[in-house]
Tab-separated table of C-alpha atoms in Angstrom:
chain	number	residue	atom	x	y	z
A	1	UNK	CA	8.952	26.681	-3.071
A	2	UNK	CA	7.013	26.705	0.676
A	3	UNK	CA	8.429	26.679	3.660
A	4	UNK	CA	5.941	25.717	6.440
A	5	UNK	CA	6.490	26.456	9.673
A	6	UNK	CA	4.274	25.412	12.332
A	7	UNK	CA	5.031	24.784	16.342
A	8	UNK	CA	6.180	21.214	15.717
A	9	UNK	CA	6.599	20.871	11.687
A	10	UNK	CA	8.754	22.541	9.655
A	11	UNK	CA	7.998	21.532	5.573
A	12	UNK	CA	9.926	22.568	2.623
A	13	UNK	CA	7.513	21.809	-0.382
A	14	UNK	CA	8.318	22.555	-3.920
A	15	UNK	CA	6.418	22.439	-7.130
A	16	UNK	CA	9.701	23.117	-9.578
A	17	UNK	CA	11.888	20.041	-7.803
A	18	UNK	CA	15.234	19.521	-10.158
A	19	UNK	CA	17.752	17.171	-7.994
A	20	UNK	CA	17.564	17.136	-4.232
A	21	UNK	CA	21.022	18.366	-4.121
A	22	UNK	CA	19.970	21.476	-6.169
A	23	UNK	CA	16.282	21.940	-4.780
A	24	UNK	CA	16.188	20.669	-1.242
A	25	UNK	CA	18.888	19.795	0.352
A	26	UNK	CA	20.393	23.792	0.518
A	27	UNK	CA	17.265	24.596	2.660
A	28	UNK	CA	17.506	21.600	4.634
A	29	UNK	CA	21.138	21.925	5.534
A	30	UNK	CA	20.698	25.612	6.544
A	31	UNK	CA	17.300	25.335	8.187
A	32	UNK	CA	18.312	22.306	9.945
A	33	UNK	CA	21.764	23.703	11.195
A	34	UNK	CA	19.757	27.000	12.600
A	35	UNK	CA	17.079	24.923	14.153
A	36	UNK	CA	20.162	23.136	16.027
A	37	UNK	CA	22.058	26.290	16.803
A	38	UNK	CA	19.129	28.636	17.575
A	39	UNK	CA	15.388	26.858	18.107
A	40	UNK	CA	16.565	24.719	21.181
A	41	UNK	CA	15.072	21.691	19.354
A	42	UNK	CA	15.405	18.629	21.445
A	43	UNK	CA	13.812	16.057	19.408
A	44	UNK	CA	12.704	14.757	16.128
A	45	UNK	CA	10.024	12.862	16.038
A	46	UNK	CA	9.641	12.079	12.395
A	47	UNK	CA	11.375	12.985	9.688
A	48	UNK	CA	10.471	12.256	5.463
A	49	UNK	CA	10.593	13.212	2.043
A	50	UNK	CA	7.329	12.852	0.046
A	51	UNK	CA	7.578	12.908	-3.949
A	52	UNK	CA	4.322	13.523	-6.088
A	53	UNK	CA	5.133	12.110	-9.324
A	54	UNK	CA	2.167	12.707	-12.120
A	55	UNK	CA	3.171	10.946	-15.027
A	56	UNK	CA	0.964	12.676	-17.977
A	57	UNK	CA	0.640	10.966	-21.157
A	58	UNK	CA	-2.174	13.360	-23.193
A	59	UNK	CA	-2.506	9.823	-25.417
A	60	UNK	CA	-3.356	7.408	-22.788
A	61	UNK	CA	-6.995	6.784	-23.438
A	62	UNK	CA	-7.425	3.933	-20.753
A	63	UNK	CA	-5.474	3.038	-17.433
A	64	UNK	CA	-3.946	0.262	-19.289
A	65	UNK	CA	-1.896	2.666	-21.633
A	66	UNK	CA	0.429	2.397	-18.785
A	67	UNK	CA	1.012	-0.859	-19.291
A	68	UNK	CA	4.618	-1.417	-20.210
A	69	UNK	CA	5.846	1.836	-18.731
A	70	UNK	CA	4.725	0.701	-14.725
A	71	UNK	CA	5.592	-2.586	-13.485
A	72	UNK	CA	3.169	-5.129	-13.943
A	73	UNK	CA	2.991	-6.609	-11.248
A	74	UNK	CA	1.883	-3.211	-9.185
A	75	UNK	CA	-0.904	-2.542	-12.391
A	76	UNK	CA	-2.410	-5.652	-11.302
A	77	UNK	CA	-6.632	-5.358	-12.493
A	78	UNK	CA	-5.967	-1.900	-14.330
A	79	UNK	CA	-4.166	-4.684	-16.853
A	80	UNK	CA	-5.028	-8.273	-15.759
A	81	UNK	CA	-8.025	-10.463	-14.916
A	82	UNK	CA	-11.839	-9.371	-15.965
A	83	UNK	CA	-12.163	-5.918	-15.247
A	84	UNK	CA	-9.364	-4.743	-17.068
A	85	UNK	CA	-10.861	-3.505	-19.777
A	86	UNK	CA	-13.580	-1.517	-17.402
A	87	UNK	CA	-11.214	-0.029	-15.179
A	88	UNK	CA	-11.790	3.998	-14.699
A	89	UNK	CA	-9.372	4.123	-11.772
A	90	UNK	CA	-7.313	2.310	-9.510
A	91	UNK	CA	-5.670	3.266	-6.407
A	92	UNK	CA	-3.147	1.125	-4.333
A	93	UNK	CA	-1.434	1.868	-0.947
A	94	UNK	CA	1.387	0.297	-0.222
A	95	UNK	CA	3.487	0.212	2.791
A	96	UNK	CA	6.855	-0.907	2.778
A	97	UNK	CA	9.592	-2.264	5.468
A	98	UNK	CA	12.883	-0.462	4.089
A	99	UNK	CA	16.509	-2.515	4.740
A	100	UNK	CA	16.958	0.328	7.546
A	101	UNK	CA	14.644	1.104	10.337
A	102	UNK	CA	12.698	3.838	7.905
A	103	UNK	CA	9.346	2.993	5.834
A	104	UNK	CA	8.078	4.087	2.137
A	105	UNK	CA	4.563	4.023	1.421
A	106	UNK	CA	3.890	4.192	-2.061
A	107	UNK	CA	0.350	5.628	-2.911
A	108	UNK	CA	-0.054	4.941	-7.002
A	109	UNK	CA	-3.105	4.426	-9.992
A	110	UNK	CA	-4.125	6.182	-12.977
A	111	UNK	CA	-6.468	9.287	-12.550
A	112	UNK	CA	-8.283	10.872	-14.990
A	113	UNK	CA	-6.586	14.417	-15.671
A	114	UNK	CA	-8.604	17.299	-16.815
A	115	UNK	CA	-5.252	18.999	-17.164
A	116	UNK	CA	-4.097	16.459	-19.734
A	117	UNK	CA	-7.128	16.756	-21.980
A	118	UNK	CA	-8.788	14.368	-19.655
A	119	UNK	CA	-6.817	11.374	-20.242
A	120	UNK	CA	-5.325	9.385	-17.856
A	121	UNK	CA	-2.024	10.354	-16.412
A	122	UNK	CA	-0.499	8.222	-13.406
A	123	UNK	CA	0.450	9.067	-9.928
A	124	UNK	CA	3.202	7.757	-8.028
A	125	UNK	CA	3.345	9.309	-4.729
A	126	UNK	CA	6.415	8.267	-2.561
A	127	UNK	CA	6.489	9.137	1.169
A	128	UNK	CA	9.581	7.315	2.257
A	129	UNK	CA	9.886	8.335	6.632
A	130	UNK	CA	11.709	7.310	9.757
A	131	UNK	CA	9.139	8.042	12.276
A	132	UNK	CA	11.170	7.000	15.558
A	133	UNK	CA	11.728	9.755	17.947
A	134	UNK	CA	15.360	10.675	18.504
A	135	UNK	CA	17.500	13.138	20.154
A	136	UNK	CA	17.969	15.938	17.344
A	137	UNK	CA	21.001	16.979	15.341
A	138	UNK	CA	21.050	18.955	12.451
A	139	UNK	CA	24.082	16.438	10.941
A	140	UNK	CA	21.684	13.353	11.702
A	141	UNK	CA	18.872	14.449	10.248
A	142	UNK	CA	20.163	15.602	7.104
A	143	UNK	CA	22.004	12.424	6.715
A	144	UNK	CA	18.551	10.658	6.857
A	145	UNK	CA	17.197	12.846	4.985
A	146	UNK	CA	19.894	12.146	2.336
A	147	UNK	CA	19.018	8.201	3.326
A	148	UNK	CA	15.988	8.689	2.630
A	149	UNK	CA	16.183	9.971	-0.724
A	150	UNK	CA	17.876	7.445	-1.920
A	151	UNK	CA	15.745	5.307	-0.616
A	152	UNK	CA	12.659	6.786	-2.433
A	153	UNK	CA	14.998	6.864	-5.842
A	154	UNK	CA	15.256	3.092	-5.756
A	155	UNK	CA	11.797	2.727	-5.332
A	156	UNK	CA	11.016	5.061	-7.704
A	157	UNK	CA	13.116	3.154	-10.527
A	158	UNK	CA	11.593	-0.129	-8.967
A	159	UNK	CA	7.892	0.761	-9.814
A	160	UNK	CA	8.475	1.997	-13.442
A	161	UNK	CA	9.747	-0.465	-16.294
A	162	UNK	CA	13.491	-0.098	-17.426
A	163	UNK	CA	12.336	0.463	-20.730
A	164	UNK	CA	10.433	3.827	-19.693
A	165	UNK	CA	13.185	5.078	-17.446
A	166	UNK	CA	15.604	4.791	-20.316
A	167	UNK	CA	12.828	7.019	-22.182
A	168	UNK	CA	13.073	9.212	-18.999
A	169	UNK	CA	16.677	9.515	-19.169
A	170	UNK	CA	17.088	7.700	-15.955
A	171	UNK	CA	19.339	4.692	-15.124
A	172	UNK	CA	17.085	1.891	-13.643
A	173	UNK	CA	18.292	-0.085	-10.580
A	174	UNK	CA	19.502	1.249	-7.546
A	175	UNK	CA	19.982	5.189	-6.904
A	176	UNK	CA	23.029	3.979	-4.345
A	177	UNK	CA	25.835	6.543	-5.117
A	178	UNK	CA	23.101	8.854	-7.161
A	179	UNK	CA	20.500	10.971	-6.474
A	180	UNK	CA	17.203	11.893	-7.906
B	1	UNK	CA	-2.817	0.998	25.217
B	2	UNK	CA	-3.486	-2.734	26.248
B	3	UNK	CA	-7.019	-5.000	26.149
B	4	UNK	CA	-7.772	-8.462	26.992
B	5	UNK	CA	-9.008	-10.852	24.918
B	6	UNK	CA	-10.587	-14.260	26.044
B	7	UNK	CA	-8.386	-17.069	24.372
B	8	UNK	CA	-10.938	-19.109	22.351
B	9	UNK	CA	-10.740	-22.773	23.458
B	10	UNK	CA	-12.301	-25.325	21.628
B	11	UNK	CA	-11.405	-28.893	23.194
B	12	UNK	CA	-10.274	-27.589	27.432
B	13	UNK	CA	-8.084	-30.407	28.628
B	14	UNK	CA	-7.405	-31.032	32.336
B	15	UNK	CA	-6.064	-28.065	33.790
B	16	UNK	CA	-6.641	-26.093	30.829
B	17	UNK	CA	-9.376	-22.739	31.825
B	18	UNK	CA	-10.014	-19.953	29.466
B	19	UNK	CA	-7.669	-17.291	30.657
B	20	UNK	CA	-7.073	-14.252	29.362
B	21	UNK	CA	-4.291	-13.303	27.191
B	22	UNK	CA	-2.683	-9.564	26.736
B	23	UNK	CA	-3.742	-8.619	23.219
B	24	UNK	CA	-2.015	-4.826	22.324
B	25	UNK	CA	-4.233	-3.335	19.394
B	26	UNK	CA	-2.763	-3.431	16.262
B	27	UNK	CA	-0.562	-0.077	15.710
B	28	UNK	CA	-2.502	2.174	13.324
B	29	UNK	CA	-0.737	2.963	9.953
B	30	UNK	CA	1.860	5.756	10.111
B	31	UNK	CA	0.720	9.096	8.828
B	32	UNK	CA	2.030	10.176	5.889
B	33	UNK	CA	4.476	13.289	5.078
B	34	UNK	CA	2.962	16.217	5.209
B	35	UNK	CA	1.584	17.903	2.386
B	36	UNK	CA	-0.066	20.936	1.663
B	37	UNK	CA	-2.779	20.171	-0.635
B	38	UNK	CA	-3.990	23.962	-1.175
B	39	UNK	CA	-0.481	24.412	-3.808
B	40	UNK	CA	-1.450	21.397	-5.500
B	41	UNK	CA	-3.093	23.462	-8.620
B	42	UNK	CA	-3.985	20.402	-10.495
B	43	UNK	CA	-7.585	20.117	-9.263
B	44	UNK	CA	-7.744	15.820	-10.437
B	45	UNK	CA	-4.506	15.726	-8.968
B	46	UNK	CA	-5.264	16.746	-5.636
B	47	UNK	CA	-8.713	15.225	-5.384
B	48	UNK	CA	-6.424	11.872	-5.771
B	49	UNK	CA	-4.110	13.009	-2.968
B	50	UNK	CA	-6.922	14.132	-0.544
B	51	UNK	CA	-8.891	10.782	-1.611
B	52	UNK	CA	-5.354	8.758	-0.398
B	53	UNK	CA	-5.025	11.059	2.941
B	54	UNK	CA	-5.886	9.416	6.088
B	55	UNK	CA	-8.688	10.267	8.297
B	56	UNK	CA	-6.132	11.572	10.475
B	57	UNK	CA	-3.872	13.019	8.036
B	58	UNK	CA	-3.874	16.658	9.478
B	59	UNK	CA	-4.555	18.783	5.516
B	60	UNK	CA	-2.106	21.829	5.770
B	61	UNK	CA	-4.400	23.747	3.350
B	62	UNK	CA	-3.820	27.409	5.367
B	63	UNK	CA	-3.107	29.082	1.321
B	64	UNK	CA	-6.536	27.308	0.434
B	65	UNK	CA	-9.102	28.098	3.445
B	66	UNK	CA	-7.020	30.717	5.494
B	67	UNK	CA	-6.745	33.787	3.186
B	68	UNK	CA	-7.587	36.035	6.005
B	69	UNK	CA	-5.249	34.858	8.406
B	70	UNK	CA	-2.486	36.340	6.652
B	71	UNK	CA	-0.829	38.474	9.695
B	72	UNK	CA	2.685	38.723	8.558
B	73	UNK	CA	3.315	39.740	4.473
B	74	UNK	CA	6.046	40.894	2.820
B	75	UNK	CA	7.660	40.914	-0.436
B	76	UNK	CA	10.823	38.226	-0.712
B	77	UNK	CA	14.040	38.677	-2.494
B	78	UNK	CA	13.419	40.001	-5.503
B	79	UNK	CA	16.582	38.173	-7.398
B	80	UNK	CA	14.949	34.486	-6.328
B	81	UNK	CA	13.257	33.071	-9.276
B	82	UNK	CA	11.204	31.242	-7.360
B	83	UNK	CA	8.318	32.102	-5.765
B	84	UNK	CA	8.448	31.462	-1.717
B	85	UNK	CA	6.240	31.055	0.359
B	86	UNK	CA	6.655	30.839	4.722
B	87	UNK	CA	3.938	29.640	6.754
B	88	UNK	CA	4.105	31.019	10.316
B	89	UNK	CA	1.934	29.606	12.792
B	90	UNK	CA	2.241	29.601	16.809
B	91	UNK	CA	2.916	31.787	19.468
B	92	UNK	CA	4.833	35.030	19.226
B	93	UNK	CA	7.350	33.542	21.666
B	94	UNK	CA	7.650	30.758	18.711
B	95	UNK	CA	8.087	33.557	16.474
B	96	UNK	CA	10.786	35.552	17.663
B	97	UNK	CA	13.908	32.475	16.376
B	98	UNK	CA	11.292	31.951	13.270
B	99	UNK	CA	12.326	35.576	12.061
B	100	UNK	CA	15.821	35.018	11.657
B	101	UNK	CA	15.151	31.831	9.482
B	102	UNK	CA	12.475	34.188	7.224
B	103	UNK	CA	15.096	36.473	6.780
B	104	UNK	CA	17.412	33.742	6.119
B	105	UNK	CA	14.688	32.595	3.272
B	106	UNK	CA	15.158	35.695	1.739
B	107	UNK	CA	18.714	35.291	1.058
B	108	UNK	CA	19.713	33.591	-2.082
B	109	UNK	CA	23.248	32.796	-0.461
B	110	UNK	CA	21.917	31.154	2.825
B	111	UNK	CA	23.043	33.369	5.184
B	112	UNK	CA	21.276	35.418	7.840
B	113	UNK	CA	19.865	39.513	6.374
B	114	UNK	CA	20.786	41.901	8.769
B	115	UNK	CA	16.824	42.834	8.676
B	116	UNK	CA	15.682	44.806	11.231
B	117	UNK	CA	13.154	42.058	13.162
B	118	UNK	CA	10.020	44.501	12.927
B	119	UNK	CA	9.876	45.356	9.324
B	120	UNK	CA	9.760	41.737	8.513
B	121	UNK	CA	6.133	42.045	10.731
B	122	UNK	CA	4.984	44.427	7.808
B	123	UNK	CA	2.484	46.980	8.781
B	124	UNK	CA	2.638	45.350	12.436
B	125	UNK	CA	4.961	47.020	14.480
B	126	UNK	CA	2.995	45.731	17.691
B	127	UNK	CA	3.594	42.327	16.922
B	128	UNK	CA	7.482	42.701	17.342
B	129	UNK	CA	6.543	44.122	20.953
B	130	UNK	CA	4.556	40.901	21.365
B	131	UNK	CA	8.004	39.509	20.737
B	132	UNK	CA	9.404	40.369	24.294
B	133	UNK	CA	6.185	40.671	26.282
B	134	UNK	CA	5.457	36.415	25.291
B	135	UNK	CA	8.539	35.064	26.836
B	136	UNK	CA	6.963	35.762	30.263
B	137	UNK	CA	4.489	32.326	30.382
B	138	UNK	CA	6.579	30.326	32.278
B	139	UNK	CA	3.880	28.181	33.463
B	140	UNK	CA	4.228	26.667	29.988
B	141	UNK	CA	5.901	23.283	30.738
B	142	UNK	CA	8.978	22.789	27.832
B	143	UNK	CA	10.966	19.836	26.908
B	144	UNK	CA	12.891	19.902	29.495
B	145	UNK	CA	9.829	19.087	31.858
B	146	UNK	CA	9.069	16.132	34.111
B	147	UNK	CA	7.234	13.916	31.526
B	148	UNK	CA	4.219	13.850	34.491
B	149	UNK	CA	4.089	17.555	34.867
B	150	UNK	CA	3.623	17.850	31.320
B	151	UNK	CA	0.972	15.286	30.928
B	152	UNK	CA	-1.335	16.635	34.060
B	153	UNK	CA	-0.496	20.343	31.972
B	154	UNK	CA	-1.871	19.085	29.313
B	155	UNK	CA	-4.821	17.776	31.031
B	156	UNK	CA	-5.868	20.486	32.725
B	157	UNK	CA	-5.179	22.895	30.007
B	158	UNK	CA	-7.622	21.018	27.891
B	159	UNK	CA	-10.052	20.223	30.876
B	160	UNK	CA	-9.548	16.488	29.893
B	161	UNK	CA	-8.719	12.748	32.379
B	162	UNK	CA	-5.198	12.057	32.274
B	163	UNK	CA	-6.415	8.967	29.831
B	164	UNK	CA	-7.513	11.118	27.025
B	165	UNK	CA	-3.835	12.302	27.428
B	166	UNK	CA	-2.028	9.187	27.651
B	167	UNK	CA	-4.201	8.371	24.556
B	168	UNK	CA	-3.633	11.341	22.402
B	169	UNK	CA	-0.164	10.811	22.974
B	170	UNK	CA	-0.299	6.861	22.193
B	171	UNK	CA	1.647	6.278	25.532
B	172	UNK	CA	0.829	2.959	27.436
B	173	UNK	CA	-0.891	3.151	30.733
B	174	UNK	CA	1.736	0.995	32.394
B	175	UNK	CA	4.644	3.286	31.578
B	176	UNK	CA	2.559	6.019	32.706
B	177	UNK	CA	1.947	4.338	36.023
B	178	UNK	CA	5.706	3.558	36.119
B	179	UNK	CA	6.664	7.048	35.877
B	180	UNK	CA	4.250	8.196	37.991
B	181	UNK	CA	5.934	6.142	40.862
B	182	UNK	CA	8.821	7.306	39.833
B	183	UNK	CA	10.496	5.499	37.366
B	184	UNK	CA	12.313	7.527	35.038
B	185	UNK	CA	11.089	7.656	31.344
B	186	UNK	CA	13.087	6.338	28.072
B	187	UNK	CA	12.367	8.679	25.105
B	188	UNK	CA	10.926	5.993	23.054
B	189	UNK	CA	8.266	5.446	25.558
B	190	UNK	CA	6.937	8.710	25.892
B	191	UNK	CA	5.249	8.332	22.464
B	192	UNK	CA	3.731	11.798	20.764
B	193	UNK	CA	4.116	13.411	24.008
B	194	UNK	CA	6.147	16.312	22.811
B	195	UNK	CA	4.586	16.507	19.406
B	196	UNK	CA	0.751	17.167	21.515
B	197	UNK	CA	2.985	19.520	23.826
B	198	UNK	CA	3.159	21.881	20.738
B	199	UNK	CA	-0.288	21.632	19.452
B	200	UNK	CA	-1.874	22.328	23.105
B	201	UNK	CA	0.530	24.833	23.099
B	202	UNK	CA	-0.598	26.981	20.585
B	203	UNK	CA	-4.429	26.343	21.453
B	204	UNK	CA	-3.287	27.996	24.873
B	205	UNK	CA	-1.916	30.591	22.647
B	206	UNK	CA	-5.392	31.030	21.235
B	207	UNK	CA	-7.219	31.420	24.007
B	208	UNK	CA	-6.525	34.314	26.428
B	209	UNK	CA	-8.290	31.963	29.575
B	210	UNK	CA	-7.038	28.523	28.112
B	211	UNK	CA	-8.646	26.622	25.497
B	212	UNK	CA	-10.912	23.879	27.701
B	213	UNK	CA	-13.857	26.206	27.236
B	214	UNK	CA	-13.086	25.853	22.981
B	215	UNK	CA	-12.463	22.433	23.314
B	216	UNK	CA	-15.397	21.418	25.099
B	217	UNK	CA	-17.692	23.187	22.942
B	218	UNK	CA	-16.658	20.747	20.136
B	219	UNK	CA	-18.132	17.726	22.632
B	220	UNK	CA	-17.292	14.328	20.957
B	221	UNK	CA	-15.924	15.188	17.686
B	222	UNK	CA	-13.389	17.533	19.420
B	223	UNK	CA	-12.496	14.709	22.157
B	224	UNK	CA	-12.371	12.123	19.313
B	225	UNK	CA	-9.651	14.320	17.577
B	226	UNK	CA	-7.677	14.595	20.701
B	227	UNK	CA	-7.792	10.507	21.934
B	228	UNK	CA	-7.161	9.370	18.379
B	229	UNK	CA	-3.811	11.511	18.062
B	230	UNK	CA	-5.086	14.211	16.026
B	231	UNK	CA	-4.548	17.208	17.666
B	232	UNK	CA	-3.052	19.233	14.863
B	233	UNK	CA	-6.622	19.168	13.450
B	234	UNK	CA	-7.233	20.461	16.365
B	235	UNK	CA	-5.212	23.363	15.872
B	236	UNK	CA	-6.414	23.982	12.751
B	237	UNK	CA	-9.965	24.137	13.706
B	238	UNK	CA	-8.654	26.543	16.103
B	239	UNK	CA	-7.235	28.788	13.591
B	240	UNK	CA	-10.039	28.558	11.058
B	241	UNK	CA	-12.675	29.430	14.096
B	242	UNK	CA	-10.333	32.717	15.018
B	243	UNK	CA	-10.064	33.655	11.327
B	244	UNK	CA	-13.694	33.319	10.918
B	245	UNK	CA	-14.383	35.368	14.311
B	246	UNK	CA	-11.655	38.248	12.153
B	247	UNK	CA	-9.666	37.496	15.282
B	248	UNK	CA	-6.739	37.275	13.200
B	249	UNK	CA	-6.632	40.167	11.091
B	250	UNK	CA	-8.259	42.339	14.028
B	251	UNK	CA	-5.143	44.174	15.411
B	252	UNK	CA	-6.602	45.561	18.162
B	253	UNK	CA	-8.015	42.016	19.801
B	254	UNK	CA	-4.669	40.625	18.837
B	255	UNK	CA	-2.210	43.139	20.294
B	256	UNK	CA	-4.388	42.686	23.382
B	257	UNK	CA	-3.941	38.974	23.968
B	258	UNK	CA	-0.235	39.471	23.120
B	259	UNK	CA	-0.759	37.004	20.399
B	260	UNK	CA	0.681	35.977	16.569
B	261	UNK	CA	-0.937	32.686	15.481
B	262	UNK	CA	-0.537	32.543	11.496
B	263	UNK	CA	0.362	34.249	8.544
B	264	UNK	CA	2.298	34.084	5.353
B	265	UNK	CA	5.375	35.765	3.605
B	266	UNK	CA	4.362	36.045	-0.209
């Protein structure tokens, strides 16, 4: 685990992540209640969780190989139309209006991993954010934080199929009531 | 920040003259979370990640290109199976709270170490003097400052127009104009005023006569960082200049200009 602290940012980054109740939310909750007690913060300016999820499958000898364990529908030419079969690597950004005032942007494609005997494993990279400035509070901005996670969870189970979640051990549909 | 546009007009009927219409630029996309690509160890993996970051995305790679900036070091708790690492960067007045939370870090339970404050500055026992000596700028505007005060501070700090400021800090010139006369500013309004605060901040902490000269040796590409919102690159180039100049490793230079500006618990 990091812990970045510059004049403006603080960042909690971990490379070992179990459940954010287990690996984040401890260092939140007490960095967050001393920045509110002690640092004399006044505002928060932005505020979001970022998950970098590499998906490795040492078997998948094309991008399409992840067809039937991604949606679809966010594959698109890595598994439909001409190219398809041609395909080396396909990157998408996609930025998202959440139900709340808060935003995901969901950066995902295959990549060709050196680190997975140079097959193609498949990132999904979640940044889900509320960047309105507000008056800060430790309380309110771990409860977005918590929000937020959520939030990324259901997206999360949204992009993969329900058949590979169930191989993940993960319940598809929404994370409302869980956490991730 | 507002432009006109002339409202195309194919067939003018009677009455009818090409006038201009207000036309606000489209908002640029939001930048992402931070990440810091340097503890990314999967090289494919973070060639993917730096491919996806924004032009503007400031790269927090300090464990990557900043190995001799390392000012602060010292061993964590010994019983945390984790490895952690705490990025400090800014002034030593910004340092002084940061010490309690590194000592919190160290605690598996959460709570505060009743660590003396200058053996956490290992091998530095100057830099806890710095501690006390920094609090003394009180020209530095705060949060609690006129919103106008801060911007012309920022300004002049940075030898810039009052535009590149209202730009940086994606405020619109009318609500600067309103508060200017007088009107009193709503937070939303006052854009990434507070977030540019703390970046010119710590450049002024950089430079012991202010960081315009720095900044204007950069010309274009400097001023193009600064009106397009990216000033923590700016900070960074800072930082990577003074490590490269030994500035931050040299004790002597740094006790002198009272100053802490990065380092690392490992």
């Amino acid at each position: 685990m990091q812990v970045t602290w510059l004049p403006d940012l603080l960042l909690v980054q971990s490379s070992s992540y179990t459940h954010f109740s287990d690996t984040l939310k401890p260092v939140l909750e007490a960095a967050l209640t001393w920045l509110d007690e002690n640092a004399h913060a006044q505002l928060r300016t932005r505020a979001g969780l970022r998950y970098v999820n590499r998906l490795v499958d040492e078997a998948a000898l094309a991008p399409r190989a992840w067809q039937g364990r991604v949606q679809d529908w966010l594959l698109g030419p890595v598994v439909a139309g001409l190219w398809a079969e041609r395909v080396e690597q396909a990157h998408q950004q996609l930025h998202l209006r959440n139900a709340d005032s808060t935003s995901t942007v969901l950066r995902h494609g295959p990549f060709r991993d050196a680190a997975a005997r140079n097959r193609f494993s498949y990132l999904v990279d979640l940044d889900v954010f509320d960047a309105s400035t507000e008056p800060f509070a430790a309380s309110s901005a771990l409860e977005l934080l918590t929000r937020l996670n959520h939030t990324a969870a259901t997206v999360f189970r949204e992009t993969l199929t329900p058949e590979f979640l169930e191989r993940l051990g993960i319940a598809f549909g929404s994370a409302e009531g869980d956490e991730r | 920040m507002t432009a006109k546009v002339l409202a195309a007009s194919g067939a003018p009927t009677a009455g009818d003259v090409t006038e201009p219409l207000p036309w606000d630029v489209p908002a640029v996309p939001e930048d992402p979370t931070y990440l810091e690509l340097g503890t990314v160890t999967n090289p494919a993996l973070r060639d993917v990640l730096a491919h996806f970051a924004l032009e503007s995305e400031p790269s927090l790679c300090l464990s990557e290109t900043l190995p001799g900036a390392v000012v602060l070091r010292r061993a964590m708790n010994r019983s945390i199976d984790q490895h952690i690492r705490v990025f400090v960067s800014g002034s030593a007045a910004d340092l002084r709270p940061q010490l309690q939370v590194l000592r919190w870090l160290a605690s598996t339970s959460g709570e505060l170490l009743q660590t003396d404050a200058g053996a956490w500055v290992a091998g530095q026992p100057e830099a806890a003097d710095d501690l006390s000596g920094a609090q003394a700028d009180v020209a530095v505007p705060t949060r609690a400052s006129d919103v106008v005060e801060v911007v012309e501070w920022l300004a002049q700090q940075l030898d810039v127009p009052d535009g590149d400021i209202i730009q940086a800090a994606k405020i619109k010139r009318r609500n600067w104009h309103n508060w200017k006369n007088g009107r009193r500013p709503r937070l939303e309004t006052q854009g990434q005023l507070w977030a540019l605060l703390n970046s010119v901040r710590a450049l002024s902490d950089m430079f012991e006569n202010g960081p315009a000269s720095w900044f204007k040796e950069g010309g274009v590409d400097r001023r193009a960082l600064l009106t397009s919102g990216q000033h923590r690159k700016l900070v960074q180039e800072a930082l990577k200049d003074a490590a490269m100049r030994g500035e931050l490793t040299n004790e002597s230079r740094r006790k002198g200009r009272q100053k802490t500006a990065a380092g690392f618990f490992e």
